[in-house]
PDB file of C-alpha atoms in Angstrom:
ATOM      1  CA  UNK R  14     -23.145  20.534  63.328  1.00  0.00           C
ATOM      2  CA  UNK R  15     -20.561  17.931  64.815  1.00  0.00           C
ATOM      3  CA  UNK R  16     -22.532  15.057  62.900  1.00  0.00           C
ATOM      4  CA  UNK R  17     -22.730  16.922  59.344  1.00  0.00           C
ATOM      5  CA  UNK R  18     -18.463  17.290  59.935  1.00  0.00           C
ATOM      6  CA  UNK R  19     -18.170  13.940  60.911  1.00  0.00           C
ATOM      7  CA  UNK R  20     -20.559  12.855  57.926  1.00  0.00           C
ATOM      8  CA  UNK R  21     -18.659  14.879  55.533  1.00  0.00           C
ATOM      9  CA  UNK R  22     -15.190  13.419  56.525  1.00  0.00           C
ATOM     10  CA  UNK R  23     -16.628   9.841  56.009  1.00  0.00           C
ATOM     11  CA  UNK R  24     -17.716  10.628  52.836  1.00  0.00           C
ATOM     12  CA  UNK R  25     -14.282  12.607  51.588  1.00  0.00           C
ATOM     13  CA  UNK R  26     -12.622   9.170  52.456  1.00  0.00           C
ATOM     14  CA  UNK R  27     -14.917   7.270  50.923  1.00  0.00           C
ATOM     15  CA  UNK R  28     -14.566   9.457  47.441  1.00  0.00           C
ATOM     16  CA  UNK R  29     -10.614   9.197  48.229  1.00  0.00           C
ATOM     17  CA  UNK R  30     -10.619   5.536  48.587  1.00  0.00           C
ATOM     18  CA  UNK R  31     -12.747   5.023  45.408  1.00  0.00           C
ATOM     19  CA  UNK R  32     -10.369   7.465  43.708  1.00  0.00           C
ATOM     20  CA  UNK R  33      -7.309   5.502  44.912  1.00  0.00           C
ATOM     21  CA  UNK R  34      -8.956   2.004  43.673  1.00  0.00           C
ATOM     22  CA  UNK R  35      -9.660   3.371  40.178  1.00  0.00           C
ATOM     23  CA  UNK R  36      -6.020   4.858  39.654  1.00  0.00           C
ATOM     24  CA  UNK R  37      -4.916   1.164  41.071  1.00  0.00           C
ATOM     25  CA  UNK R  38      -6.964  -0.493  38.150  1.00  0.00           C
ATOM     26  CA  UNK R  39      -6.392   1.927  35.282  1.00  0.00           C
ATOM     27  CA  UNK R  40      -2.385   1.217  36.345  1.00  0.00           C
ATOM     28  CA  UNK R  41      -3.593  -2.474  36.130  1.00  0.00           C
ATOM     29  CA  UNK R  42      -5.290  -2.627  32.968  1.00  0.00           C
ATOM     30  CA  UNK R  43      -2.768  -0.325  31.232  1.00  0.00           C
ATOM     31  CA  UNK R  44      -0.049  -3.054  32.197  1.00  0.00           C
ATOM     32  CA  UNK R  45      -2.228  -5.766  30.919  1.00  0.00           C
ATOM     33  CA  UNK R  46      -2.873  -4.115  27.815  1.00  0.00           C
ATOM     34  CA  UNK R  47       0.600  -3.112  27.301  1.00  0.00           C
ATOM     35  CA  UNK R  48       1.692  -6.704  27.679  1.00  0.00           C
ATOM     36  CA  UNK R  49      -0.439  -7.786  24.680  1.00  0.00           C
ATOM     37  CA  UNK R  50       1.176  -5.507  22.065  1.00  0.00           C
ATOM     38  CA  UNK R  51       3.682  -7.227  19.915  1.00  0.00           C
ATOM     39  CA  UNK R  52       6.528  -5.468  18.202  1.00  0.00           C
ATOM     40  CA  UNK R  53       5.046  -5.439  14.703  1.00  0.00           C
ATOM     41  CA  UNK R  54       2.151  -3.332  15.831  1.00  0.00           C
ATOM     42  CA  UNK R  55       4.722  -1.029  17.003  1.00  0.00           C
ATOM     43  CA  UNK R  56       6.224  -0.956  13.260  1.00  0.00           C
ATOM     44  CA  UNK R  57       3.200  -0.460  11.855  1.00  0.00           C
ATOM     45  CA  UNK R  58       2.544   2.741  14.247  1.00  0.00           C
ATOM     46  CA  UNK R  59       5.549   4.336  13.530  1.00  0.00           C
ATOM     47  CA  UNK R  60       4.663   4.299   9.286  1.00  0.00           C
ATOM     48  CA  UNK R  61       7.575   6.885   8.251  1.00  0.00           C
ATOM     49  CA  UNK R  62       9.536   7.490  11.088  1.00  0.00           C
ATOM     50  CA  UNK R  63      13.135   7.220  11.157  1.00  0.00           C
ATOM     51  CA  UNK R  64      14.412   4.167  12.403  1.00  0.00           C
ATOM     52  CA  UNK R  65      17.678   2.484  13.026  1.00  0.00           C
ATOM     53  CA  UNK R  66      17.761  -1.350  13.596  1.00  0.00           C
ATOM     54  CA  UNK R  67      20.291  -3.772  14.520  1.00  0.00           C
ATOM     55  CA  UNK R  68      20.323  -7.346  13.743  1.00  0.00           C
ATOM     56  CA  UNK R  69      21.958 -10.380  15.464  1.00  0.00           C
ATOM     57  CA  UNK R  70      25.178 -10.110  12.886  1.00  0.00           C
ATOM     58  CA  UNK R  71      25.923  -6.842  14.447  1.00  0.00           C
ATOM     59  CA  UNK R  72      24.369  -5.086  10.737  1.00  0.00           C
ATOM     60  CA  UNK R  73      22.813  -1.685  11.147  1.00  0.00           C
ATOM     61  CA  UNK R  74      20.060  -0.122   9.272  1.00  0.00           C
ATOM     62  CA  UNK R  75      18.665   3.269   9.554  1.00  0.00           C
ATOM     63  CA  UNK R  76      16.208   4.733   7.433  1.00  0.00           C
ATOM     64  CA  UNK R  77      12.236   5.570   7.139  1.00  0.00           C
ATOM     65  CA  UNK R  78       9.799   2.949   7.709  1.00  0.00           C
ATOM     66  CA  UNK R  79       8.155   2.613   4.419  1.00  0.00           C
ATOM     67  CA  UNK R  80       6.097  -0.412   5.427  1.00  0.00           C
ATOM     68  CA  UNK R  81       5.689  -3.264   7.967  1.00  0.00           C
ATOM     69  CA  UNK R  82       4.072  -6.991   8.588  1.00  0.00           C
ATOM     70  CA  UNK R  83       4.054  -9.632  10.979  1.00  0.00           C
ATOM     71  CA  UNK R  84       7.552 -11.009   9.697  1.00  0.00           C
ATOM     72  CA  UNK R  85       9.170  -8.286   8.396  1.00  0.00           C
ATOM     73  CA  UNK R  86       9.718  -4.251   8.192  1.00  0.00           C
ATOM     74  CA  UNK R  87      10.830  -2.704   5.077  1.00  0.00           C
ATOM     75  CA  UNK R  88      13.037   0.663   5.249  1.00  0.00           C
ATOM     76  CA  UNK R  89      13.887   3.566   3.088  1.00  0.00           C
ATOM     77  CA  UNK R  90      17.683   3.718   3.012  1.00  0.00           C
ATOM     78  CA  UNK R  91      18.858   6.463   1.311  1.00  0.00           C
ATOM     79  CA  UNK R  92      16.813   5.808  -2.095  1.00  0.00           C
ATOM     80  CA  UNK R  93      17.207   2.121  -1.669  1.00  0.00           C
ATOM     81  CA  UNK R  94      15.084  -0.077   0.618  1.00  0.00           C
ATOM     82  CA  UNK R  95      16.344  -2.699   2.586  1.00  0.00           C
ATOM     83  CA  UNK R  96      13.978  -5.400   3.600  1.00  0.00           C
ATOM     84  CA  UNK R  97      14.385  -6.800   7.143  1.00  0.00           C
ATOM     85  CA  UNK R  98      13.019 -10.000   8.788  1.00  0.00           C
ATOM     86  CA  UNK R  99      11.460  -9.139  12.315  1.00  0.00           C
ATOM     87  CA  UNK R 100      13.465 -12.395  13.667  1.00  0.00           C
ATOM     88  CA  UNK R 101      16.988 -10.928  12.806  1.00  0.00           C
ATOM     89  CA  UNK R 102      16.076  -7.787  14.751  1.00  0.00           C
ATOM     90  CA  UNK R 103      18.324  -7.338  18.348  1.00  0.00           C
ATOM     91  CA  UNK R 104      17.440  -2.950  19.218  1.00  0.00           C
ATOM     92  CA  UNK R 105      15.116  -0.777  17.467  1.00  0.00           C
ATOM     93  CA  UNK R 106      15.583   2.938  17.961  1.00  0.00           C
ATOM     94  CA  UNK R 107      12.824   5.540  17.174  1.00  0.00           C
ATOM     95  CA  UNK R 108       9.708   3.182  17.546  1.00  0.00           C
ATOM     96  CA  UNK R 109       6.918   5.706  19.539  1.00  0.00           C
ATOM     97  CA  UNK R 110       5.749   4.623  22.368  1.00  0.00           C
ATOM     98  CA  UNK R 111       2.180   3.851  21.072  1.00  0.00           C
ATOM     99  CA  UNK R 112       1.001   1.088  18.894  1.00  0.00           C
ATOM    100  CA  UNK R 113      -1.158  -0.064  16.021  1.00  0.00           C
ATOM    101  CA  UNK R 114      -4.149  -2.049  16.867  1.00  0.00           C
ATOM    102  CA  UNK R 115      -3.753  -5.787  15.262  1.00  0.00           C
ATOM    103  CA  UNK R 116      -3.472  -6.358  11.747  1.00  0.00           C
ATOM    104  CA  UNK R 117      -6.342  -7.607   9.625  1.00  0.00           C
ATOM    105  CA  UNK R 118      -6.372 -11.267   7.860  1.00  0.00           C
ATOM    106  CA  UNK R 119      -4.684  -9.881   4.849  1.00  0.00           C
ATOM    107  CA  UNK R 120      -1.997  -8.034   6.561  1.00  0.00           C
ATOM    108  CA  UNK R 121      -1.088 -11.242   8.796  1.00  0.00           C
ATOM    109  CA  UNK R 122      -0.469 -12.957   5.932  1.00  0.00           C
ATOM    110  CA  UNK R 123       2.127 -11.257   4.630  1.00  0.00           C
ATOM    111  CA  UNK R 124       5.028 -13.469   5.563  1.00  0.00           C
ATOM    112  CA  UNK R 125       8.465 -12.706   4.360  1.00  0.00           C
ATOM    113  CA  UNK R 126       8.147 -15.133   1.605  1.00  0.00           C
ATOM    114  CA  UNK R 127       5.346 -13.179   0.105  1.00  0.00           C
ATOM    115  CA  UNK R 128       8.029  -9.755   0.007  1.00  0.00           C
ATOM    116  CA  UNK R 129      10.921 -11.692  -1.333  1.00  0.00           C
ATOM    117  CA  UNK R 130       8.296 -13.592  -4.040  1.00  0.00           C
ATOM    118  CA  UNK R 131       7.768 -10.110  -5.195  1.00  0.00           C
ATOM    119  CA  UNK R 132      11.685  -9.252  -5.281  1.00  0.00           C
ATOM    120  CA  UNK R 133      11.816 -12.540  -7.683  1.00  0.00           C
ATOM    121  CA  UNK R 134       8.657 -11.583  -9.948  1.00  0.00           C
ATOM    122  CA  UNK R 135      10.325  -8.253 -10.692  1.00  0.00           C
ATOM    123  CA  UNK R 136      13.686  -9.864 -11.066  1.00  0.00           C
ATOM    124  CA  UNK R 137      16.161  -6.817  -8.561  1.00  0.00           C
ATOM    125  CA  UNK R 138      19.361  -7.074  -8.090  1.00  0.00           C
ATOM    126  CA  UNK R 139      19.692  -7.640  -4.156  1.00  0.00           C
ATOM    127  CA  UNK R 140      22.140  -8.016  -1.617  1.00  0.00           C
ATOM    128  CA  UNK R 141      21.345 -10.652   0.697  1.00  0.00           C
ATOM    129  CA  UNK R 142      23.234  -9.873   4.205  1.00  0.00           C
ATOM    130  CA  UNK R 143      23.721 -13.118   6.335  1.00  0.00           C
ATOM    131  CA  UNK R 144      26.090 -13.714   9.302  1.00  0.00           C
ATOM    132  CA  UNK R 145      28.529 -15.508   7.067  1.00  0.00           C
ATOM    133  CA  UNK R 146      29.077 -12.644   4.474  1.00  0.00           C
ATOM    134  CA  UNK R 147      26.583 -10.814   1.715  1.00  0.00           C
ATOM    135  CA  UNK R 148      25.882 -12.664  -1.522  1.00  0.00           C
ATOM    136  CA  UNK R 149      24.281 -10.488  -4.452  1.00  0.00           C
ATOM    137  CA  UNK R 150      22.488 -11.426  -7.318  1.00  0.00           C
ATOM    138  CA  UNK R 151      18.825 -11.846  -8.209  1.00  0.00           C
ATOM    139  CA  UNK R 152      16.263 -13.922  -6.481  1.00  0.00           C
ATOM    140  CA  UNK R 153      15.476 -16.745  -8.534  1.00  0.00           C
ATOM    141  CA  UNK R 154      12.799 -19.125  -6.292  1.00  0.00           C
ATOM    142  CA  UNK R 155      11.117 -18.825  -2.643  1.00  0.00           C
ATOM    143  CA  UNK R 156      10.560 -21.837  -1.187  1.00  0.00           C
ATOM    144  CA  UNK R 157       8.186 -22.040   2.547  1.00  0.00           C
ATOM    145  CA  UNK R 158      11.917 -21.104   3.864  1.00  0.00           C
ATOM    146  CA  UNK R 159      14.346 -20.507   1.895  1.00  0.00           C
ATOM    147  CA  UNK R 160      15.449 -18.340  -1.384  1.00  0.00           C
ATOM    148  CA  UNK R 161      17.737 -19.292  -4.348  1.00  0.00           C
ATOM    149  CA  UNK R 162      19.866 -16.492  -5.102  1.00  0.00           C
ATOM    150  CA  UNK R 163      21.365 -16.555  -8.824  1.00  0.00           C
ATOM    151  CA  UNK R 164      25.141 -14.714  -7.836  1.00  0.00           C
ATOM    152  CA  UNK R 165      27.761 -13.573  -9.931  1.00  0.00           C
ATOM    153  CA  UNK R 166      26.520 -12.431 -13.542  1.00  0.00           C
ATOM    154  CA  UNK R 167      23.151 -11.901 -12.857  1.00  0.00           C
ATOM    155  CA  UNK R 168      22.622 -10.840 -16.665  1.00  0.00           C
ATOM    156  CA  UNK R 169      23.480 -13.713 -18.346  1.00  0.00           C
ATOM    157  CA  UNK R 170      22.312 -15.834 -15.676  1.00  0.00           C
ATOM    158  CA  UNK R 171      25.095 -18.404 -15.678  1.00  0.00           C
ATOM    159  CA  UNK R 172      26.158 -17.175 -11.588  1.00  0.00           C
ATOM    160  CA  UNK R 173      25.882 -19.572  -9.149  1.00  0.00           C
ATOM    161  CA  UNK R 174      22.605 -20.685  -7.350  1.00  0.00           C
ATOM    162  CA  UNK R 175      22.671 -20.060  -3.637  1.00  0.00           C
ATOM    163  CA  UNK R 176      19.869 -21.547  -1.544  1.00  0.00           C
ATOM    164  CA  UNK R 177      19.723 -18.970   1.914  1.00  0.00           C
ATOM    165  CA  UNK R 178      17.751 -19.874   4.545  1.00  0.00           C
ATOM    166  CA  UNK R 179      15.044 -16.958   5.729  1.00  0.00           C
ATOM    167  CA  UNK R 180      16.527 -17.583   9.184  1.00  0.00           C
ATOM    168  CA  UNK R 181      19.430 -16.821   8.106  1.00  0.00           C
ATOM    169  CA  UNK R 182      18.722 -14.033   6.150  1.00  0.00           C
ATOM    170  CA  UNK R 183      19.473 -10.209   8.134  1.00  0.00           C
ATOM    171  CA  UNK R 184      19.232  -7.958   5.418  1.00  0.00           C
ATOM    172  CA  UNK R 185      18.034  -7.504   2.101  1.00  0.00           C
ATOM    173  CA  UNK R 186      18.691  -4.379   0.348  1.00  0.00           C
ATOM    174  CA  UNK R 187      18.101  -3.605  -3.247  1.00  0.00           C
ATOM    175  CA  UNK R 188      20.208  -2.244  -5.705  1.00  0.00           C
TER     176      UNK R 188
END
């Protein structure tokens, strides 16, 4: 009887240690795991929550997430979307805790260049938000990392040009 107790106790610490090692590496591998997920797969979980951003200018933004991509997230502002670049981003509040998984080929392509290309091809009226002031007009050109901005009379195209940088760039919001 005394070696079927002793038995058993051995055993009930062995089961206990093996329990204790396997909580140890689940805590491990959920750190390790959590330490791969970038902030854009965090966007793209939280498809049509509301979200409010701030930027490096001190701009906020708070709206529904109507789409995101490697470079940039694009919100729902009150009827009008405003289009901001990941790298402008200081706090997000609202993401959930969870994530996408990565992004396929297509979707890593997406740069910011491709979403302003498409403000330009369907020629909106946009307010560009930088740390030195707003500019609006339409986006005439995208370059690999920059934007000319017709300003002034947009309709009769005779504004000025302005050439922004993308990393200057905090907000764009349409009109």
């Amino acid at each position: 009887m005394r070696w079927e107790a002793l038995f058993a106790d051995m055993e009930a610490q062995l089961d206990a240690a093996r329990t204790a090692d396997l909580a140890a590496e689940v805590v491990e591998l959920t750190r390790a795991e959590r330490a791969t997920v970038a902030v854009a797969d965090r966007f793209r979980a939280a498809h049509g929550a509301q979200l409010t951003v701030r930027t490096h200018g001190g701009e906020q933004v708070s709206g529904v997430l109507r789409d995101a991509a490697t470079q940039w997230i694009l919100l729902d502002v009150q009827g009008r979307s405003s289009l901001v670049p990941l790298g402008a981003i200081t706090a997000v509040r609202g993401l959930p805790r969870h994530s996408a998984g990565a992004g396929g080929v297509v979707e890593r392509r997406l740069t910011l260049g491709h979403a302003l290309r498409a403000l330009a091809r369907d020629r909106v009226v946009v307010q560009v938000v930088t740390d030195g002031g707003e500019l609006a007009g339409r986006v005439e050109r995208v370059g690999a990392d920059h934007l000319d901005l017709a300003a002034g009379h947009v309709e009769s195209r005779d504004g000025e040009l302005w050439a922004v940088p993308f990393a200057a760039i905090l907000v764009v919001r349409s009109s």
